[in-house]
Amino acid sequence: MNTLSAPASLCYLNGEFLLLANARISPLDRGFLFGDGAYEVIPCYARKPLRLAEHLLRLVNTLEGIRLPNPHHAGEWAEIIAKVLDGNPWDNQSIYLQVTRGAPPARKHTFPENTPPTVFLMSEQLTTPSIEQFNAGASAISASDDRWLHCDFKTVSLIANCLLKQRAQDANCIEIILFRDGFLTEASSSNVFAVRNDVLLAPPRNHLILPGITYDLVLELAARHNIPHEVRAITEYEARTADELWVTSSTKEILPITTLDGQPVGNGRVGAMAHKMYALYQDFKHTLILHG
Ligand code: PDD
Protein backbone atom coordinates (compact mmCIF):
# COMPACT_ATOMS: atom_id res chain seq x y z
CA MET A 1 0.00 0.00 0.00
CA ASN A 2 1.22 3.51 -0.78
CA THR A 3 1.13 5.15 2.65
CA LEU A 4 1.91 8.60 1.24
CA SER A 5 -1.34 9.10 -0.62
CA ALA A 6 -4.71 9.23 1.12
CA PRO A 7 -7.39 6.88 -0.27
CA ALA A 8 -9.94 8.34 -2.66
CA SER A 9 -12.65 8.48 -0.05
CA LEU A 10 -15.15 11.25 0.58
CA CYS A 11 -14.65 13.42 3.64
CA TYR A 12 -16.08 16.64 5.09
CA LEU A 13 -14.02 19.68 6.02
CA ASN A 14 -15.48 22.99 7.22
CA GLY A 15 -18.69 22.92 5.23
CA GLU A 16 -17.40 21.12 2.11
CA PHE A 17 -17.59 17.51 0.97
CA LEU A 18 -14.41 16.59 -0.88
CA LEU A 19 -11.92 13.80 -1.53
CA LEU A 20 -9.70 13.09 1.46
CA ALA A 21 -6.65 13.46 -0.79
CA ASN A 22 -7.66 17.07 -1.45
CA ALA A 23 -8.42 18.07 2.15
CA ARG A 24 -6.07 20.75 3.57
CA ILE A 25 -5.79 22.53 6.93
CA SER A 26 -3.48 25.29 8.14
CA PRO A 27 -0.27 24.37 10.04
CA LEU A 28 -1.48 26.90 12.62
CA ASP A 29 -4.47 24.72 13.42
CA ARG A 30 -4.60 24.23 17.19
CA GLY A 31 -5.33 20.55 16.66
CA PHE A 32 -1.91 20.31 15.00
CA LEU A 33 -0.02 22.67 17.36
CA PHE A 34 -1.61 21.78 20.72
CA GLY A 35 -3.71 18.63 20.23
CA ASP A 36 -6.55 21.03 21.08
CA GLY A 37 -9.69 19.27 19.95
CA ALA A 38 -12.30 16.59 20.48
CA TYR A 39 -13.06 13.48 18.44
CA GLU A 40 -15.42 10.55 18.07
CA VAL A 41 -15.23 7.19 16.30
CA ILE A 42 -18.67 5.95 15.29
CA PRO A 43 -19.15 2.40 13.97
CA CYS A 44 -21.70 2.14 11.13
CA TYR A 45 -23.23 -1.10 9.88
CA ALA A 46 -25.06 -1.24 6.54
CA ARG A 47 -24.46 2.54 6.50
CA LYS A 48 -26.37 2.97 9.78
CA PRO A 49 -24.53 4.53 12.73
CA LEU A 50 -24.63 2.47 15.91
CA ARG A 51 -25.70 4.57 18.92
CA LEU A 52 -25.33 7.89 17.13
CA ALA A 53 -27.17 9.89 19.81
CA GLU A 54 -24.85 8.49 22.49
CA HIS A 55 -21.71 9.34 20.47
CA LEU A 56 -22.98 12.89 19.88
CA LEU A 57 -23.77 13.28 23.57
CA ARG A 58 -20.24 12.20 24.49
CA LEU A 59 -18.93 14.72 21.95
CA VAL A 60 -20.98 17.45 23.66
CA ASN A 61 -19.50 16.42 27.04
CA THR A 62 -15.94 16.53 25.71
CA LEU A 63 -16.52 19.88 24.00
CA GLU A 64 -17.98 21.31 27.21
CA GLY A 65 -15.07 19.87 29.17
CA ILE A 66 -12.51 21.61 26.94
CA ARG A 67 -14.61 24.80 26.59
CA LEU A 68 -15.14 24.54 22.84
CA PRO A 69 -18.59 25.40 21.44
CA ASN A 70 -20.32 22.61 19.53
CA PRO A 71 -20.36 23.79 15.89
CA HIS A 72 -23.41 21.69 14.93
CA HIS A 73 -26.59 20.47 16.54
CA ALA A 74 -27.39 16.77 16.47
CA GLY A 75 -29.51 16.98 13.29
CA GLU A 76 -26.72 18.71 11.37
CA TRP A 77 -24.15 16.15 12.54
CA ALA A 78 -26.48 13.33 11.46
CA GLU A 79 -26.84 14.88 7.99
CA ILE A 80 -23.09 15.30 7.50
CA ILE A 81 -22.48 11.73 8.66
CA ALA A 82 -25.20 10.38 6.32
CA LYS A 83 -23.66 12.18 3.32
CA VAL A 84 -20.17 10.86 4.06
CA LEU A 85 -21.56 7.34 4.54
CA ASP A 86 -23.41 7.58 1.20
CA GLY A 87 -20.35 8.88 -0.61
CA ASN A 88 -18.11 5.98 0.35
CA PRO A 89 -18.05 2.47 -1.08
CA TRP A 90 -18.21 0.31 2.07
CA ASP A 91 -21.34 -1.03 3.78
CA ASN A 92 -19.64 -1.04 7.16
CA GLN A 93 -17.75 2.14 7.95
CA SER A 94 -16.01 3.76 10.85
CA ILE A 95 -16.77 7.47 10.93
CA TYR A 96 -14.00 9.59 12.43
CA LEU A 97 -15.14 13.06 13.50
CA GLN A 98 -12.92 15.82 14.87
CA VAL A 99 -13.48 19.40 16.05
CA THR A 100 -10.48 21.59 16.87
CA ARG A 101 -10.20 25.15 18.17
CA GLY A 102 -9.33 26.32 14.66
CA ALA A 103 -6.36 28.13 13.15
CA PRO A 104 -5.73 31.60 14.64
CA PRO A 105 -3.05 33.87 13.08
CA ALA A 106 -0.47 33.19 15.83
CA ARG A 107 0.54 30.39 18.20
CA LYS A 108 -0.58 31.27 21.70
CA HIS A 109 -1.67 28.86 24.47
CA THR A 110 -4.73 30.84 25.48
CA PHE A 111 -7.90 30.39 23.47
CA PRO A 112 -8.19 32.57 20.35
CA GLU A 113 -11.08 34.93 19.75
CA ASN A 114 -13.06 35.14 16.51
CA THR A 115 -11.57 31.91 15.21
CA PRO A 116 -13.95 29.36 13.70
CA PRO A 117 -13.37 25.75 14.73
CA THR A 118 -12.01 23.23 12.26
CA VAL A 119 -14.59 20.53 11.64
CA PHE A 120 -13.39 17.36 9.93
CA LEU A 121 -15.10 14.05 9.28
CA MET A 122 -13.78 11.05 7.37
CA SER A 123 -14.67 7.42 6.88
CA GLU A 124 -12.71 4.19 6.79
CA GLN A 125 -13.86 0.70 6.05
CA LEU A 126 -14.89 -0.89 9.34
CA THR A 127 -13.41 -4.33 9.87
CA THR A 128 -14.31 -5.77 13.24
CA PRO A 129 -12.60 -8.92 14.58
CA SER A 130 -13.81 -12.08 12.84
CA ILE A 131 -15.43 -14.91 14.77
CA GLU A 132 -12.14 -16.81 14.37
CA GLN A 133 -10.23 -13.94 15.97
CA PHE A 134 -12.81 -13.79 18.75
CA ASN A 135 -12.53 -17.54 19.37
CA ALA A 136 -8.73 -17.41 19.38
CA GLY A 137 -8.66 -14.68 22.06
CA ALA A 138 -5.90 -12.10 22.22
CA SER A 139 -2.84 -11.22 24.27
CA ALA A 140 -2.27 -8.08 26.31
CA ILE A 141 0.44 -6.63 28.49
CA SER A 142 -0.10 -4.31 31.44
CA ALA A 143 1.29 -0.97 32.58
CA SER A 144 0.70 1.70 35.11
CA ASP A 145 -1.78 4.31 33.88
CA ASP A 146 0.27 7.50 33.70
CA ARG A 147 -2.19 9.56 31.64
CA TRP A 148 -3.81 12.78 32.85
CA LEU A 149 -6.86 12.89 35.13
CA HIS A 150 -9.43 13.67 32.45
CA CYS A 151 -9.55 10.37 30.61
CA ASP A 152 -13.32 10.91 30.38
CA PHE A 153 -12.74 13.55 27.67
CA LYS A 154 -12.24 12.15 24.17
CA THR A 155 -9.59 14.65 23.09
CA VAL A 156 -7.13 14.39 20.22
CA SER A 157 -4.18 14.85 22.65
CA LEU A 158 -3.42 11.14 22.47
CA ILE A 159 0.36 10.84 22.82
CA ALA A 160 0.12 9.02 26.17
CA ASN A 161 -2.28 6.50 24.62
CA CYS A 162 -0.09 6.18 21.50
CA LEU A 163 3.04 5.48 23.59
CA LEU A 164 1.15 2.81 25.52
CA LYS A 165 -0.36 1.22 22.40
CA GLN A 166 3.07 1.09 20.76
CA ARG A 167 4.39 -0.83 23.79
CA ALA A 168 1.61 -3.36 23.23
CA GLN A 169 2.49 -3.70 19.56
CA ASP A 170 6.22 -4.02 20.35
CA ALA A 171 5.27 -6.97 22.58
CA ASN A 172 3.09 -8.49 19.80
CA CYS A 173 0.00 -7.80 21.85
CA ILE A 174 -3.36 -6.33 20.92
CA GLU A 175 -3.68 -4.03 23.95
CA ILE A 176 -2.10 -2.74 27.10
CA ILE A 177 -4.26 -2.95 30.22
CA LEU A 178 -3.81 -0.10 32.67
CA PHE A 179 -3.76 0.06 36.46
CA ARG A 180 -3.77 3.23 38.52
CA ASP A 181 -3.08 3.17 42.27
CA GLY A 182 -3.76 -0.55 42.40
CA PHE A 183 -7.04 -0.49 40.45
CA LEU A 184 -8.01 -1.41 36.89
CA THR A 185 -8.84 1.61 34.71
CA GLU A 186 -9.05 0.76 31.00
CA ALA A 187 -6.71 0.04 28.05
CA SER A 188 -4.95 2.34 25.57
CA SER A 189 -7.90 2.46 23.18
CA SER A 190 -10.55 0.27 24.80
CA ASN A 191 -12.47 -0.31 28.00
CA VAL A 192 -11.84 -3.43 30.07
CA PHE A 193 -14.27 -5.84 31.72
CA ALA A 194 -13.47 -8.71 34.09
CA VAL A 195 -15.50 -11.80 34.98
CA ARG A 196 -15.11 -13.42 38.40
CA ASN A 197 -17.32 -16.22 39.73
CA ASP A 198 -19.88 -15.69 36.94
CA VAL A 199 -20.26 -11.97 37.70
CA LEU A 200 -19.38 -9.40 35.06
CA LEU A 201 -17.33 -6.59 36.60
CA ALA A 202 -16.84 -3.12 35.11
CA PRO A 203 -14.72 -0.29 36.53
CA PRO A 204 -16.74 2.78 37.55
CA ARG A 205 -17.59 5.40 34.96
CA ASN A 206 -15.50 8.28 36.33
CA HIS A 207 -12.75 10.69 35.22
CA LEU A 208 -10.21 7.84 35.01
CA ILE A 209 -11.78 6.10 32.01
CA LEU A 210 -13.45 7.00 28.75
CA PRO A 211 -17.21 6.41 29.04
CA GLY A 212 -17.18 3.92 26.18
CA ILE A 213 -20.29 3.60 24.06
CA THR A 214 -19.56 -0.14 23.81
CA TYR A 215 -19.01 -0.27 27.60
CA ASP A 216 -22.48 1.22 28.14
CA LEU A 217 -24.04 -1.13 25.60
CA VAL A 218 -22.44 -4.19 27.21
CA LEU A 219 -23.80 -3.15 30.62
CA GLU A 220 -27.22 -2.49 29.09
CA LEU A 221 -27.25 -5.94 27.46
CA ALA A 222 -26.15 -7.54 30.75
CA ALA A 223 -29.04 -5.84 32.58
CA ARG A 224 -31.59 -6.71 29.88
CA HIS A 225 -30.56 -10.38 29.81
CA ASN A 226 -30.20 -10.88 33.57
CA ILE A 227 -26.46 -11.38 33.50
CA PRO A 228 -25.12 -10.70 37.02
CA HIS A 229 -22.96 -7.60 36.85
CA GLU A 230 -21.38 -5.02 39.13
CA VAL A 231 -19.93 -1.61 38.35
CA ARG A 232 -17.27 -1.07 41.01
CA ALA A 233 -13.57 -0.51 41.57
CA ILE A 234 -11.65 -3.64 40.53
CA THR A 235 -8.32 -4.25 42.22
CA GLU A 236 -5.25 -5.17 40.21
CA TYR A 237 -5.26 -8.53 42.03
CA GLU A 238 -8.89 -9.17 41.02
CA ALA A 239 -8.13 -8.33 37.39
CA ARG A 240 -5.01 -10.50 37.31
CA THR A 241 -6.84 -13.47 38.83
CA ALA A 242 -10.10 -12.98 36.88
CA ASP A 243 -11.74 -15.90 35.08
CA GLU A 244 -12.15 -13.69 32.00
CA LEU A 245 -10.89 -10.32 30.79
CA TRP A 246 -12.30 -8.51 27.76
CA VAL A 247 -11.47 -5.33 25.95
CA THR A 248 -14.32 -3.46 24.27
CA SER A 249 -14.48 -0.63 21.75
CA SER A 250 -16.42 0.54 18.73
CA THR A 251 -13.92 -1.09 16.39
CA LYS A 252 -12.93 -4.17 18.45
CA GLU A 253 -16.47 -4.86 19.74
CA ILE A 254 -15.89 -7.50 22.47
CA LEU A 255 -12.49 -9.13 22.37
CA PRO A 256 -11.46 -11.65 25.02
CA ILE A 257 -7.95 -11.32 26.47
CA THR A 258 -6.70 -14.85 27.10
CA THR A 259 -3.09 -13.98 28.02
CA LEU A 260 -1.95 -11.09 30.23
CA ASP A 261 1.78 -10.43 30.59
CA GLY A 262 2.44 -13.92 29.23
CA GLN A 263 0.21 -15.63 31.84
CA PRO A 264 -3.10 -17.30 30.98
CA VAL A 265 -6.25 -15.42 32.00
CA GLY A 266 -8.48 -17.98 33.78
CA ASN A 267 -8.00 -21.25 31.93
CA GLY A 268 -6.43 -19.42 28.99
CA ARG A 269 -9.46 -19.92 26.74
CA VAL A 270 -12.34 -17.67 25.73
CA GLY A 271 -14.88 -17.87 28.55
CA ALA A 272 -18.59 -18.67 28.59
CA MET A 273 -19.62 -15.13 29.54
CA ALA A 274 -17.65 -13.71 26.59
CA HIS A 275 -19.42 -16.07 24.20
CA LYS A 276 -22.79 -15.04 25.60
CA MET A 277 -22.10 -11.30 25.42
CA TYR A 278 -20.61 -11.60 21.93
CA ALA A 279 -23.82 -13.27 20.70
CA LEU A 280 -26.00 -10.60 22.36
CA TYR A 281 -23.89 -7.84 20.83
CA GLN A 282 -24.09 -9.39 17.33
CA ASP A 283 -27.88 -9.74 17.71
CA PHE A 284 -28.12 -6.10 18.71
CA LYS A 285 -26.13 -5.09 15.61
CA HIS A 286 -28.29 -7.21 13.32
CA THR A 287 -31.42 -5.61 14.69
CA LEU A 288 -29.92 -2.24 13.78
CA ILE A 289 -29.06 -3.47 10.29
CA LEU A 290 -32.56 -4.89 9.70
CA HIS A 291 -34.73 -2.32 11.44
CA GLY A 292 -32.61 0.82 11.77
N1 PDD B 1 -11.17 4.36 21.05
N2 PDD B 1 -11.07 3.92 26.10
C1 PDD B 1 -10.26 4.59 25.25
C2 PDD B 1 -9.03 5.23 25.80
C3 PDD B 1 -10.57 4.66 23.88
O1 PDD B 1 -9.77 5.35 23.04
C4 PDD B 1 -11.73 4.00 23.39
C5 PDD B 1 -12.14 4.05 21.96
C6 PDD B 1 -12.55 3.32 24.31
C7 PDD B 1 -13.82 2.61 23.89
O2 PDD B 1 -14.84 3.53 23.57
P1 PDD B 1 -15.99 3.18 22.52
O3 PDD B 1 -16.63 1.94 23.01
O4 PDD B 1 -16.88 4.34 22.57
O5 PDD B 1 -15.33 2.97 21.17
C8 PDD B 1 -12.19 3.31 25.65
C9 PDD B 1 -11.50 4.63 19.67
C10 PDD B 1 -12.13 3.48 18.97
C11 PDD B 1 -10.29 5.21 18.97
O6 PDD B 1 -9.65 6.05 19.58
O7 PDD B 1 -10.02 4.84 17.82
GROMACS .gro file of C-alpha atoms and ligand atoms in nm:
model
  313
    1MET     CA    1   0.000   0.000   0.000
    2ASN     CA    2   0.122   0.351  -0.078
    3THR     CA    3   0.113   0.515   0.265
    4LEU     CA    4   0.191   0.860   0.124
    5SER     CA    5  -0.134   0.910  -0.062
    6ALA     CA    6  -0.471   0.923   0.112
    7PRO     CA    7  -0.739   0.688  -0.027
    8ALA     CA    8  -0.994   0.834  -0.266
    9SER     CA    9  -1.265   0.848  -0.005
   10LEU     CA   10  -1.515   1.125   0.058
   11CYS     CA   11  -1.465   1.342   0.364
   12TYR     CA   12  -1.608   1.664   0.509
   13LEU     CA   13  -1.402   1.968   0.602
   14ASN     CA   14  -1.548   2.299   0.722
   15GLY     CA   15  -1.869   2.292   0.523
   16GLU     CA   16  -1.740   2.112   0.211
   17PHE     CA   17  -1.759   1.751   0.097
   18LEU     CA   18  -1.441   1.659  -0.088
   19LEU     CA   19  -1.192   1.380  -0.153
   20LEU     CA   20  -0.970   1.309   0.146
   21ALA     CA   21  -0.665   1.346  -0.079
   22ASN     CA   22  -0.766   1.707  -0.145
   23ALA     CA   23  -0.842   1.807   0.215
   24ARG     CA   24  -0.607   2.075   0.357
   25ILE     CA   25  -0.579   2.253   0.693
   26SER     CA   26  -0.348   2.529   0.814
   27PRO     CA   27  -0.027   2.437   1.004
   28LEU     CA   28  -0.148   2.690   1.262
   29ASP     CA   29  -0.447   2.472   1.342
   30ARG     CA   30  -0.460   2.423   1.719
   31GLY     CA   31  -0.533   2.055   1.666
   32PHE     CA   32  -0.191   2.031   1.500
   33LEU     CA   33  -0.002   2.267   1.736
   34PHE     CA   34  -0.161   2.178   2.072
   35GLY     CA   35  -0.371   1.863   2.023
   36ASP     CA   36  -0.655   2.103   2.108
   37GLY     CA   37  -0.969   1.927   1.995
   38ALA     CA   38  -1.230   1.659   2.048
   39TYR     CA   39  -1.306   1.348   1.844
   40GLU     CA   40  -1.542   1.055   1.807
   41VAL     CA   41  -1.523   0.719   1.630
   42ILE     CA   42  -1.867   0.595   1.529
   43PRO     CA   43  -1.915   0.240   1.397
   44CYS     CA   44  -2.170   0.214   1.113
   45TYR     CA   45  -2.323  -0.110   0.988
   46ALA     CA   46  -2.506  -0.124   0.654
   47ARG     CA   47  -2.446   0.254   0.650
   48LYS     CA   48  -2.637   0.297   0.978
   49PRO     CA   49  -2.453   0.453   1.273
   50LEU     CA   50  -2.463   0.247   1.591
   51ARG     CA   51  -2.570   0.457   1.892
   52LEU     CA   52  -2.533   0.789   1.713
   53ALA     CA   53  -2.717   0.989   1.981
   54GLU     CA   54  -2.485   0.849   2.249
   55HIS     CA   55  -2.171   0.934   2.047
   56LEU     CA   56  -2.298   1.289   1.988
   57LEU     CA   57  -2.377   1.328   2.357
   58ARG     CA   58  -2.024   1.220   2.449
   59LEU     CA   59  -1.893   1.472   2.195
   60VAL     CA   60  -2.098   1.745   2.366
   61ASN     CA   61  -1.950   1.642   2.704
   62THR     CA   62  -1.594   1.653   2.571
   63LEU     CA   63  -1.652   1.988   2.400
   64GLU     CA   64  -1.798   2.131   2.721
   65GLY     CA   65  -1.507   1.987   2.917
   66ILE     CA   66  -1.251   2.161   2.694
   67ARG     CA   67  -1.461   2.480   2.659
   68LEU     CA   68  -1.514   2.454   2.284
   69PRO     CA   69  -1.859   2.540   2.144
   70ASN     CA   70  -2.032   2.261   1.953
   71PRO     CA   71  -2.036   2.379   1.589
   72HIS     CA   72  -2.341   2.169   1.493
   73HIS     CA   73  -2.659   2.047   1.654
   74ALA     CA   74  -2.739   1.677   1.647
   75GLY     CA   75  -2.951   1.698   1.329
   76GLU     CA   76  -2.672   1.871   1.137
   77TRP     CA   77  -2.415   1.615   1.254
   78ALA     CA   78  -2.648   1.333   1.146
   79GLU     CA   79  -2.684   1.488   0.799
   80ILE     CA   80  -2.309   1.530   0.750
   81ILE     CA   81  -2.248   1.173   0.866
   82ALA     CA   82  -2.520   1.038   0.632
   83LYS     CA   83  -2.366   1.218   0.332
   84VAL     CA   84  -2.017   1.086   0.406
   85LEU     CA   85  -2.156   0.734   0.454
   86ASP     CA   86  -2.341   0.758   0.120
   87GLY     CA   87  -2.035   0.888  -0.061
   88ASN     CA   88  -1.811   0.598   0.035
   89PRO     CA   89  -1.805   0.247  -0.108
   90TRP     CA   90  -1.821   0.031   0.207
   91ASP     CA   91  -2.134  -0.103   0.378
   92ASN     CA   92  -1.964  -0.104   0.716
   93GLN     CA   93  -1.775   0.214   0.795
   94SER     CA   94  -1.601   0.376   1.085
   95ILE     CA   95  -1.677   0.747   1.093
   96TYR     CA   96  -1.400   0.959   1.243
   97LEU     CA   97  -1.514   1.306   1.350
   98GLN     CA   98  -1.292   1.582   1.487
   99VAL     CA   99  -1.348   1.940   1.605
  100THR     CA  100  -1.048   2.159   1.687
  101ARG     CA  101  -1.020   2.515   1.817
  102GLY     CA  102  -0.933   2.632   1.466
  103ALA     CA  103  -0.636   2.813   1.315
  104PRO     CA  104  -0.573   3.160   1.464
  105PRO     CA  105  -0.305   3.387   1.308
  106ALA     CA  106  -0.047   3.319   1.583
  107ARG     CA  107   0.054   3.039   1.820
  108LYS     CA  108  -0.058   3.127   2.170
  109HIS     CA  109  -0.167   2.886   2.447
  110THR     CA  110  -0.473   3.084   2.548
  111PHE     CA  111  -0.790   3.039   2.347
  112PRO     CA  112  -0.819   3.257   2.035
  113GLU     CA  113  -1.108   3.493   1.975
  114ASN     CA  114  -1.306   3.514   1.651
  115THR     CA  115  -1.157   3.191   1.521
  116PRO     CA  116  -1.395   2.936   1.370
  117PRO     CA  117  -1.337   2.575   1.473
  118THR     CA  118  -1.201   2.323   1.226
  119VAL     CA  119  -1.459   2.053   1.164
  120PHE     CA  120  -1.339   1.736   0.993
  121LEU     CA  121  -1.510   1.405   0.928
  122MET     CA  122  -1.378   1.105   0.737
  123SER     CA  123  -1.467   0.742   0.688
  124GLU     CA  124  -1.271   0.419   0.679
  125GLN     CA  125  -1.386   0.070   0.605
  126LEU     CA  126  -1.489  -0.089   0.934
  127THR     CA  127  -1.341  -0.433   0.987
  128THR     CA  128  -1.431  -0.577   1.324
  129PRO     CA  129  -1.260  -0.892   1.458
  130SER     CA  130  -1.381  -1.208   1.284
  131ILE     CA  131  -1.543  -1.491   1.477
  132GLU     CA  132  -1.214  -1.681   1.437
  133GLN     CA  133  -1.023  -1.394   1.597
  134PHE     CA  134  -1.281  -1.379   1.875
  135ASN     CA  135  -1.253  -1.754   1.937
  136ALA     CA  136  -0.873  -1.741   1.938
  137GLY     CA  137  -0.866  -1.468   2.206
  138ALA     CA  138  -0.590  -1.210   2.222
  139SER     CA  139  -0.284  -1.122   2.427
  140ALA     CA  140  -0.227  -0.808   2.631
  141ILE     CA  141   0.044  -0.663   2.849
  142SER     CA  142  -0.010  -0.431   3.144
  143ALA     CA  143   0.129  -0.097   3.258
  144SER     CA  144   0.070   0.170   3.511
  145ASP     CA  145  -0.178   0.431   3.388
  146ASP     CA  146   0.027   0.750   3.370
  147ARG     CA  147  -0.219   0.956   3.164
  148TRP     CA  148  -0.381   1.278   3.285
  149LEU     CA  149  -0.686   1.289   3.513
  150HIS     CA  150  -0.943   1.367   3.245
  151CYS     CA  151  -0.955   1.037   3.061
  152ASP     CA  152  -1.332   1.091   3.038
  153PHE     CA  153  -1.274   1.355   2.767
  154LYS     CA  154  -1.224   1.215   2.417
  155THR     CA  155  -0.959   1.465   2.309
  156VAL     CA  156  -0.713   1.439   2.022
  157SER     CA  157  -0.418   1.485   2.265
  158LEU     CA  158  -0.342   1.114   2.247
  159ILE     CA  159   0.036   1.084   2.282
  160ALA     CA  160   0.012   0.902   2.617
  161ASN     CA  161  -0.228   0.650   2.462
  162CYS     CA  162  -0.009   0.618   2.150
  163LEU     CA  163   0.304   0.548   2.359
  164LEU     CA  164   0.115   0.281   2.552
  165LYS     CA  165  -0.036   0.122   2.240
  166GLN     CA  166   0.307   0.109   2.076
  167ARG     CA  167   0.439  -0.083   2.379
  168ALA     CA  168   0.161  -0.336   2.323
  169GLN     CA  169   0.249  -0.370   1.956
  170ASP     CA  170   0.622  -0.402   2.035
  171ALA     CA  171   0.527  -0.697   2.258
  172ASN     CA  172   0.309  -0.849   1.980
  173CYS     CA  173   0.000  -0.780   2.185
  174ILE     CA  174  -0.336  -0.633   2.092
  175GLU     CA  175  -0.368  -0.403   2.395
  176ILE     CA  176  -0.210  -0.274   2.710
  177ILE     CA  177  -0.426  -0.295   3.022
  178LEU     CA  178  -0.381  -0.010   3.267
  179PHE     CA  179  -0.376   0.006   3.646
  180ARG     CA  180  -0.377   0.323   3.852
  181ASP     CA  181  -0.308   0.317   4.227
  182GLY     CA  182  -0.376  -0.055   4.240
  183PHE     CA  183  -0.704  -0.049   4.045
  184LEU     CA  184  -0.801  -0.141   3.689
  185THR     CA  185  -0.884   0.161   3.471
  186GLU     CA  186  -0.905   0.076   3.100
  187ALA     CA  187  -0.671   0.004   2.805
  188SER     CA  188  -0.495   0.234   2.557
  189SER     CA  189  -0.790   0.246   2.318
  190SER     CA  190  -1.055   0.027   2.480
  191ASN     CA  191  -1.247  -0.031   2.800
  192VAL     CA  192  -1.184  -0.343   3.007
  193PHE     CA  193  -1.427  -0.584   3.172
  194ALA     CA  194  -1.347  -0.871   3.409
  195VAL     CA  195  -1.550  -1.180   3.498
  196ARG     CA  196  -1.511  -1.342   3.840
  197ASN     CA  197  -1.732  -1.622   3.973
  198ASP     CA  198  -1.988  -1.569   3.694
  199VAL     CA  199  -2.026  -1.197   3.770
  200LEU     CA  200  -1.938  -0.940   3.506
  201LEU     CA  201  -1.733  -0.659   3.660
  202ALA     CA  202  -1.684  -0.312   3.511
  203PRO     CA  203  -1.472  -0.029   3.653
  204PRO     CA  204  -1.674   0.278   3.755
  205ARG     CA  205  -1.759   0.540   3.496
  206ASN     CA  206  -1.550   0.828   3.633
  207HIS     CA  207  -1.275   1.069   3.522
  208LEU     CA  208  -1.021   0.784   3.501
  209ILE     CA  209  -1.178   0.610   3.201
  210LEU     CA  210  -1.345   0.700   2.875
  211PRO     CA  211  -1.721   0.641   2.904
  212GLY     CA  212  -1.718   0.392   2.618
  213ILE     CA  213  -2.029   0.360   2.406
  214THR     CA  214  -1.956  -0.014   2.381
  215TYR     CA  215  -1.901  -0.027   2.760
  216ASP     CA  216  -2.248   0.122   2.814
  217LEU     CA  217  -2.404  -0.113   2.560
  218VAL     CA  218  -2.244  -0.419   2.721
  219LEU     CA  219  -2.380  -0.315   3.062
  220GLU     CA  220  -2.722  -0.249   2.909
  221LEU     CA  221  -2.725  -0.594   2.746
  222ALA     CA  222  -2.615  -0.754   3.075
  223ALA     CA  223  -2.904  -0.584   3.258
  224ARG     CA  224  -3.159  -0.671   2.988
  225HIS     CA  225  -3.056  -1.038   2.981
  226ASN     CA  226  -3.020  -1.088   3.357
  227ILE     CA  227  -2.646  -1.138   3.350
  228PRO     CA  228  -2.512  -1.070   3.702
  229HIS     CA  229  -2.296  -0.760   3.685
  230GLU     CA  230  -2.138  -0.502   3.913
  231VAL     CA  231  -1.993  -0.161   3.835
  232ARG     CA  232  -1.727  -0.107   4.101
  233ALA     CA  233  -1.357  -0.051   4.157
  234ILE     CA  234  -1.165  -0.364   4.053
  235THR     CA  235  -0.832  -0.425   4.222
  236GLU     CA  236  -0.525  -0.517   4.021
  237TYR     CA  237  -0.526  -0.853   4.203
  238GLU     CA  238  -0.889  -0.917   4.102
  239ALA     CA  239  -0.813  -0.833   3.739
  240ARG     CA  240  -0.501  -1.050   3.731
  241THR     CA  241  -0.684  -1.347   3.883
  242ALA     CA  242  -1.010  -1.298   3.688
  243ASP     CA  243  -1.174  -1.590   3.508
  244GLU     CA  244  -1.215  -1.369   3.200
  245LEU     CA  245  -1.089  -1.032   3.079
  246TRP     CA  246  -1.230  -0.851   2.776
  247VAL     CA  247  -1.147  -0.533   2.595
  248THR     CA  248  -1.432  -0.346   2.427
  249SER     CA  249  -1.448  -0.063   2.175
  250SER     CA  250  -1.642   0.054   1.873
  251THR     CA  251  -1.392  -0.109   1.639
  252LYS     CA  252  -1.293  -0.417   1.845
  253GLU     CA  253  -1.647  -0.486   1.974
  254ILE     CA  254  -1.589  -0.750   2.247
  255LEU     CA  255  -1.249  -0.913   2.237
  256PRO     CA  256  -1.146  -1.165   2.502
  257ILE     CA  257  -0.795  -1.132   2.647
  258THR     CA  258  -0.670  -1.485   2.710
  259THR     CA  259  -0.309  -1.398   2.802
  260LEU     CA  260  -0.195  -1.109   3.023
  261ASP     CA  261   0.178  -1.043   3.059
  262GLY     CA  262   0.244  -1.392   2.923
  263GLN     CA  263   0.021  -1.563   3.184
  264PRO     CA  264  -0.310  -1.730   3.098
  265VAL     CA  265  -0.625  -1.542   3.200
  266GLY     CA  266  -0.848  -1.798   3.378
  267ASN     CA  267  -0.800  -2.125   3.193
  268GLY     CA  268  -0.643  -1.942   2.899
  269ARG     CA  269  -0.946  -1.992   2.674
  270VAL     CA  270  -1.234  -1.767   2.573
  271GLY     CA  271  -1.488  -1.787   2.855
  272ALA     CA  272  -1.859  -1.867   2.859
  273MET     CA  273  -1.962  -1.513   2.954
  274ALA     CA  274  -1.765  -1.371   2.659
  275HIS     CA  275  -1.942  -1.607   2.420
  276LYS     CA  276  -2.279  -1.504   2.560
  277MET     CA  277  -2.210  -1.130   2.542
  278TYR     CA  278  -2.061  -1.160   2.193
  279ALA     CA  279  -2.382  -1.327   2.070
  280LEU     CA  280  -2.600  -1.060   2.236
  281TYR     CA  281  -2.389  -0.784   2.083
  282GLN     CA  282  -2.409  -0.939   1.733
  283ASP     CA  283  -2.788  -0.974   1.771
  284PHE     CA  284  -2.812  -0.610   1.871
  285LYS     CA  285  -2.613  -0.509   1.561
  286HIS     CA  286  -2.829  -0.721   1.332
  287THR     CA  287  -3.142  -0.561   1.469
  288LEU     CA  288  -2.992  -0.224   1.378
  289ILE     CA  289  -2.906  -0.347   1.029
  290LEU     CA  290  -3.256  -0.489   0.970
  291HIS     CA  291  -3.473  -0.232   1.144
  292GLY     CA  292  -3.261   0.082   1.177
  293PDD     N1  293  -1.117   0.436   2.105
  293PDD     N2  294  -1.107   0.392   2.610
  293PDD     C1  295  -1.026   0.459   2.525
  293PDD     C2  296  -0.903   0.523   2.580
  293PDD     C3  297  -1.057   0.466   2.388
  293PDD     O1  298  -0.977   0.535   2.304
  293PDD     C4  299  -1.173   0.400   2.339
  293PDD     C5  300  -1.214   0.405   2.196
  293PDD     C6  301  -1.255   0.332   2.431
  293PDD     C7  302  -1.382   0.261   2.389
  293PDD     O2  303  -1.484   0.353   2.357
  293PDD     P1  304  -1.599   0.318   2.252
  293PDD     O3  305  -1.663   0.194   2.301
  293PDD     O4  306  -1.688   0.434   2.257
  293PDD     O5  307  -1.533   0.297   2.117
  293PDD     C8  308  -1.219   0.331   2.565
  293PDD     C9  309  -1.150   0.463   1.967
  293PDD    C10  310  -1.213   0.348   1.897
  293PDD    C11  311  -1.029   0.521   1.897
  293PDD     O6  312  -0.965   0.605   1.958
  293PDD     O7  313  -1.002   0.484   1.782
   0.00000   0.00000   0.00000
